[in-house]
mmCIF file of C-alpha atoms and ligand atoms in Angstrom:
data_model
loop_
_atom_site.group_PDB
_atom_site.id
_atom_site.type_symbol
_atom_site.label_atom_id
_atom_site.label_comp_id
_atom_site.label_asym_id
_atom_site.label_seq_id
_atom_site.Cartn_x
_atom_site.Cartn_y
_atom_site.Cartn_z
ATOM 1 C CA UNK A 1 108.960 62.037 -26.103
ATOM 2 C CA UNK A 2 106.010 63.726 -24.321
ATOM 3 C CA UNK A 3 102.971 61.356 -23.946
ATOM 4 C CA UNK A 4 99.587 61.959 -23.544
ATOM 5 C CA UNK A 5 96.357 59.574 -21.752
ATOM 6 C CA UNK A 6 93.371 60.793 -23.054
ATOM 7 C CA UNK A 7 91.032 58.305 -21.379
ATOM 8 C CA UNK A 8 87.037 58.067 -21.524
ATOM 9 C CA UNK A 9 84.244 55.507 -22.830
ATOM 10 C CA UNK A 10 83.985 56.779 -26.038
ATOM 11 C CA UNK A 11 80.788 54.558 -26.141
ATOM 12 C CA UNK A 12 80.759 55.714 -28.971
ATOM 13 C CA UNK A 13 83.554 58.195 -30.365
ATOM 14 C CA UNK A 14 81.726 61.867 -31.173
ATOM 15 C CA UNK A 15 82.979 64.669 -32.867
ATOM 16 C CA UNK A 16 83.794 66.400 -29.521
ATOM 17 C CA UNK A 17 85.885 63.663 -28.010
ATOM 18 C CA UNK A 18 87.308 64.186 -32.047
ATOM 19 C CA UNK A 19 87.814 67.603 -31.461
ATOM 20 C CA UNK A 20 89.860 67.459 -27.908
ATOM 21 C CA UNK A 21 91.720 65.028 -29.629
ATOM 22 C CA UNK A 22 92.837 67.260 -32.696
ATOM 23 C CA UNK A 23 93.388 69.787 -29.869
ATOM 24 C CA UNK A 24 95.431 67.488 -28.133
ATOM 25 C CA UNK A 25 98.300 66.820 -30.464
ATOM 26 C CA UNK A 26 99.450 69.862 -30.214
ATOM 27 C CA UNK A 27 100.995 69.422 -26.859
ATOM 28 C CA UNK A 28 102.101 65.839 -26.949
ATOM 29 C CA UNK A 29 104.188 64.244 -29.620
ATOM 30 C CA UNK A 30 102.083 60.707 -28.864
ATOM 31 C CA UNK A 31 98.415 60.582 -27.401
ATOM 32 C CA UNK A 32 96.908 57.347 -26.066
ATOM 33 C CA UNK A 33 93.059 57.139 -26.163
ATOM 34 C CA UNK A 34 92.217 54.972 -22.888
ATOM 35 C CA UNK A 35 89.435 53.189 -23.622
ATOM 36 C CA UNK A 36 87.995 52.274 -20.404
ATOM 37 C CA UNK A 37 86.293 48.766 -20.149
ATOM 38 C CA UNK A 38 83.823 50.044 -17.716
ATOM 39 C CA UNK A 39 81.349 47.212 -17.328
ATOM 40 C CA UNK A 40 79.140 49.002 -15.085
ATOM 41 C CA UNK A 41 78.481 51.372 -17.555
ATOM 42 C CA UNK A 42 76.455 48.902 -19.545
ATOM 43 C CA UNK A 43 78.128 50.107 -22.877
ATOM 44 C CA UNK A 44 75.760 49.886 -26.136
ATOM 45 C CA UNK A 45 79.445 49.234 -28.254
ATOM 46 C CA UNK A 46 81.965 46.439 -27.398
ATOM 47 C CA UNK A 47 85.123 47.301 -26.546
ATOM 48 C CA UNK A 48 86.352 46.151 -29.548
ATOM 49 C CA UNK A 49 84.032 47.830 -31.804
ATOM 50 C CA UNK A 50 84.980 51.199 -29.734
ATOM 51 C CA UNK A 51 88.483 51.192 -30.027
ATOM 52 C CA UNK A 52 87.965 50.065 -33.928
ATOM 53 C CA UNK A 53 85.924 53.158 -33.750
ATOM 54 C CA UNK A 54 88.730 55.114 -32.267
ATOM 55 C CA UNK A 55 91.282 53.821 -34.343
ATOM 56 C CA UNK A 56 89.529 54.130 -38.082
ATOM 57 C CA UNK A 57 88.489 57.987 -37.021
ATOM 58 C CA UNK A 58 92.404 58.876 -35.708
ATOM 59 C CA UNK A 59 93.998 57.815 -38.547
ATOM 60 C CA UNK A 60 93.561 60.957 -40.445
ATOM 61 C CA UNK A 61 94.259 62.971 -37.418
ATOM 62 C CA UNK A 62 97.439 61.594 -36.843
ATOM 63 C CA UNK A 63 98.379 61.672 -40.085
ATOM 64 C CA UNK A 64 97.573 65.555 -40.465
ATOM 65 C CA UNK A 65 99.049 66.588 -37.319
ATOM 66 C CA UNK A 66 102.300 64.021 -37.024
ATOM 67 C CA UNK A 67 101.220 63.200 -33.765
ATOM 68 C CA UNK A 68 101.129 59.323 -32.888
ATOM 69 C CA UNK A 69 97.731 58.106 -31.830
ATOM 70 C CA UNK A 70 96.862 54.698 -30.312
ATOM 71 C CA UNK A 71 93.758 53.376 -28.555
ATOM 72 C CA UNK A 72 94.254 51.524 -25.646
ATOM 73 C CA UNK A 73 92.268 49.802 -23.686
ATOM 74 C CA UNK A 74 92.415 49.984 -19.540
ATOM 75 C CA UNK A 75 90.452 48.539 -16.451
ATOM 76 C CA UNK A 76 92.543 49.782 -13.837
ATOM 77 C CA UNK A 77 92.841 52.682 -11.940
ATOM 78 C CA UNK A 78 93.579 55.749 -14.825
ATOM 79 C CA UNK A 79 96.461 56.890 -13.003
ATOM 80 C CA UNK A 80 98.491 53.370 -13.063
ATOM 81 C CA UNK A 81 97.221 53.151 -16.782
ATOM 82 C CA UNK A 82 98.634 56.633 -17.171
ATOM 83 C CA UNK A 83 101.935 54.827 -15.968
ATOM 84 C CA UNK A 84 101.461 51.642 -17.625
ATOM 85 C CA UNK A 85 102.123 53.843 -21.205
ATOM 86 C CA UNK A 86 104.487 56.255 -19.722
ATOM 87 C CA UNK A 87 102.156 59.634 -20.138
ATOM 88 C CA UNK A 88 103.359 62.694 -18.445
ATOM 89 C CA UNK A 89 99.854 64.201 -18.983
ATOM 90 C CA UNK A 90 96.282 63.358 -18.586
ATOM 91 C CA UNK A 91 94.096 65.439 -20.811
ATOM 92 C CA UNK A 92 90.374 65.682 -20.434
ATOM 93 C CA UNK A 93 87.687 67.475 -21.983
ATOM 94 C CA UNK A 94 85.550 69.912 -20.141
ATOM 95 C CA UNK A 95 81.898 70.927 -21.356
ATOM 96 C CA UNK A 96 79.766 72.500 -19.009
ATOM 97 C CA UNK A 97 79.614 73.373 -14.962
ATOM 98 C CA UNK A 98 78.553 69.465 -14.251
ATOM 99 C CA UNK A 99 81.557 68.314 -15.584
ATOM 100 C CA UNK A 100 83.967 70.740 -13.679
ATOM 101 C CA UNK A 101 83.405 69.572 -10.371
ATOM 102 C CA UNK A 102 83.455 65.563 -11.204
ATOM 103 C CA UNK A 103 86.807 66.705 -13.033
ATOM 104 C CA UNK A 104 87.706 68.336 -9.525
ATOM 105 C CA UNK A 105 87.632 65.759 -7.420
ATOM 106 C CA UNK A 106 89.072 63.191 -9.499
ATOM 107 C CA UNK A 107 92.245 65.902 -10.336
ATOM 108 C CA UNK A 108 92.705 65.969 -6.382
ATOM 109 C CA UNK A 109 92.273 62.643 -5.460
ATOM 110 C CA UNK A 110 94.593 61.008 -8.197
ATOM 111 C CA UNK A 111 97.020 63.720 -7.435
ATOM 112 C CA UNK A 112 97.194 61.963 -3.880
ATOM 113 C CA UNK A 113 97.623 58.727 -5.397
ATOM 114 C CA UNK A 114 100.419 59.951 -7.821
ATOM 115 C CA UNK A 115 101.202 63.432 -7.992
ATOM 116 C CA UNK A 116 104.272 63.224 -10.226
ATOM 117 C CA UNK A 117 101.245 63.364 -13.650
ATOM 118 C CA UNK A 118 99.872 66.517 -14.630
ATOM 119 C CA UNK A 119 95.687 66.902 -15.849
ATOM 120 C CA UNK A 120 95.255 69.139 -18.484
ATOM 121 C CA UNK A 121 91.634 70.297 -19.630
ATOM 122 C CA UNK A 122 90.653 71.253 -22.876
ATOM 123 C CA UNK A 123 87.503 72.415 -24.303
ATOM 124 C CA UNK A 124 85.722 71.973 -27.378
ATOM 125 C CA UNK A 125 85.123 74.254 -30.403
ATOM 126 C CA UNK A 126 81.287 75.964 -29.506
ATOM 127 C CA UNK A 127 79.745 73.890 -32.040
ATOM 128 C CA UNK A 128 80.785 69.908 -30.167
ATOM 129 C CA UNK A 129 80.726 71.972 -26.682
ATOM 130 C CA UNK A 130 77.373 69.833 -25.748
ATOM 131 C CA UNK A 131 77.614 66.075 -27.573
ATOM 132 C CA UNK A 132 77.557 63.771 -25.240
ATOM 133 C CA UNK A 133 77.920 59.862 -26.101
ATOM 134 C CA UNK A 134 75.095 59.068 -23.906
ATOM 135 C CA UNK A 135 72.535 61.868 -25.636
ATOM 136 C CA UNK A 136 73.789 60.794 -29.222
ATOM 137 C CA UNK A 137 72.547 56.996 -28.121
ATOM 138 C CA UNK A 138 69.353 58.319 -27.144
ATOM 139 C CA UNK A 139 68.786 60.339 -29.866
ATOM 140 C CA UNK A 140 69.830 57.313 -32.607
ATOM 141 C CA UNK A 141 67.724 55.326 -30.294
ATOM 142 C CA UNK A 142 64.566 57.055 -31.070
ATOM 143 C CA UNK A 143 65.525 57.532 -34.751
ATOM 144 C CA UNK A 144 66.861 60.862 -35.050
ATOM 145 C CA UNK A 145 69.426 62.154 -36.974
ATOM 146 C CA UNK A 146 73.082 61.909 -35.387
ATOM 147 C CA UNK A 147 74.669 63.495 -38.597
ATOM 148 C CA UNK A 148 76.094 66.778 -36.886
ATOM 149 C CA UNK A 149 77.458 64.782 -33.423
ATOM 150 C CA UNK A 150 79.638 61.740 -34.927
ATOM 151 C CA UNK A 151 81.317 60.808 -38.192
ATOM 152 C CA UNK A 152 79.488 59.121 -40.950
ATOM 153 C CA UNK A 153 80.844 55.645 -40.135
ATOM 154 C CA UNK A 154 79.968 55.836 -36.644
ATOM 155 C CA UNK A 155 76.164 57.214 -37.508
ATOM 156 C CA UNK A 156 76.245 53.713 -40.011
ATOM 157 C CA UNK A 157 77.222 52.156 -36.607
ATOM 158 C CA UNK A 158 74.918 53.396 -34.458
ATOM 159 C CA UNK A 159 72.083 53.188 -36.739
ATOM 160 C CA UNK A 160 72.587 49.688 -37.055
ATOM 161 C CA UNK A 161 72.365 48.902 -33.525
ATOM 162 C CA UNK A 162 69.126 50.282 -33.315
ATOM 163 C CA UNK A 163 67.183 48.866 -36.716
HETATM 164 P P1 ADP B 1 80.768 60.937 -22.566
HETATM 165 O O1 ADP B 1 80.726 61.727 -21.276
HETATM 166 O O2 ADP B 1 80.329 61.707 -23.771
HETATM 167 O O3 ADP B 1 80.194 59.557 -22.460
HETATM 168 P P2 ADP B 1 83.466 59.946 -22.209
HETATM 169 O O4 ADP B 1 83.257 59.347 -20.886
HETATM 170 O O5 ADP B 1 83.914 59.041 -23.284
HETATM 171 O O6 ADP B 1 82.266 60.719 -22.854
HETATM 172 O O7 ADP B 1 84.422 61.215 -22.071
HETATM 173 C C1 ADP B 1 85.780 61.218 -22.231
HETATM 174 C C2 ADP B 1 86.305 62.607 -22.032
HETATM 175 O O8 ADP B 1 85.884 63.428 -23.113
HETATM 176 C C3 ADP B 1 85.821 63.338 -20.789
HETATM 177 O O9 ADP B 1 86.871 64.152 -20.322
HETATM 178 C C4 ADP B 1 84.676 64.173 -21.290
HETATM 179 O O10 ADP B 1 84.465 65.300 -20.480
HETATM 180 C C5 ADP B 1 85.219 64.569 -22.651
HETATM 181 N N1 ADP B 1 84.181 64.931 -23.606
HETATM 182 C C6 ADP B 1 83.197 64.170 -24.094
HETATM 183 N N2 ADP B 1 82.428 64.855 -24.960
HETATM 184 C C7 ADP B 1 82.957 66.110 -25.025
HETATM 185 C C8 ADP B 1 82.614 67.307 -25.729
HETATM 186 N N3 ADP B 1 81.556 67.371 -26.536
HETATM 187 N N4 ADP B 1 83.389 68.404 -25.528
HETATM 188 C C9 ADP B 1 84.446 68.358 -24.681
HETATM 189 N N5 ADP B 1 84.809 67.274 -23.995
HETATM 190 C C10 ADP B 1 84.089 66.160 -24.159
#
C-alpha cells in the first residue's frame, strides 16, 4: 500500500490545499494530511477545529476517488512523522517562485536526514494557484468575502471568528 504525508497548517483548509489533495490520490492508495501543531505560528483555528476541518471537507474526496484520507496531527520533525505513518512520499503544493526555494531547501536538508522518502510537488488548478490560508484570514478579517477560496462550512467558520 503506497502512502502519502501531505503535511501543512491548514489554518484553515482552502480550496487549494483541497485541490492538491484531489490531485494527490491519484498516486497514493492512502494520504495522511499532517496537521502540524505549530505553536509559533499563532494559529487563528485550534488544532482540533483544523483537523475537524480537514476531516468533514475529505470525506467526499475520499469517497469519490477510493483513496483513504486521514488527518493527523504532528509536532515533530515531518520526516520522522513521515515514518511514524509509514509514507513513502511527501507531497507538497507549489504556488509561486517564493515557495520554490523554501521547498528547496527543506527537500535537501530532510533528504540528509532520511533520504530513503521521496517529495513530490504538485500544483494547483490556475484558479486556487494563489489562496493562501494566511490572505483568506486577512481578508475574512476585514469582512470580505472568502466564498471563492474555502468551502462554505469553513467561510461559516471563519466568519464566526471574526463577528
Ligand atoms: P498556507 O501556506 O496557505 O498557510 P500550509 O502551510 O497549510 O498553507 O500549506 C501546506 C501545503 O500546501 C504547502 O505545501 C503549500 O505550499 C501548499 N499550498 C497551500 N495553498 C496552496 C495553493 N493555493 N496551491 C498549491 N499549493 C498550496
Amino acid at each position: 500500500m503506497r502512502i502519502g504525508l501531505y503535511p501543512g497548517t491548514f489554518d484553515p483548509v482552502t480550496l487549494g490545499h483541497l485541490d492538491i489533495i484531489r490531485r494527490a490520490t491519484v498516486l497514493v492508495d492512502k494520504l495522511v494530511i499532517g496537521v502540524a501543531i505549530n505553536r509559533d505560528k499563532g494559529p487563528l483555528f485550534s488544532l482540533e477545529d483544523r483537523v475537524a476541518m480537514i476531516e468533514a471537507e475529505c470525506a467526499d474526496i475520499a469517497a469519490e476517488t477510493g483513496c483513504q484520507i486521514e488527518a493527523h496531527a504532528f509536532d515533530n520533525l515531518l520526516i520522522d512523522c513521515a515514518q511514524d505513518v509509514g509514507a513513502s512520499i511527501i507531497v507538497r503544493g507549489l504556488r509561486a517562485v517564493a515557495d520554490f526555494e523554501y521547498e528547496y531547501q527543506m527537500v535537501g536538508m530532510n533528504r540528509v536526514l532520511n533520504n530513503s522518502i521521496e517529495t513530490v510537488f504538485l500544483m494547483a488548478d490556475a484558479e486556487y494557484q494563489a489562496i493562501a490560508s494566511k490572505l483568506v484570514k486577512e481578508i475574512a478579517r476585514l469582512g470580505g468575502d472568502v466564498s471563492r477560496f474555502v468551502t462554505p462550512t469553513v467561510q461559516r467558520n471563519l466568519v464566526a471568528k471574526f463577528d
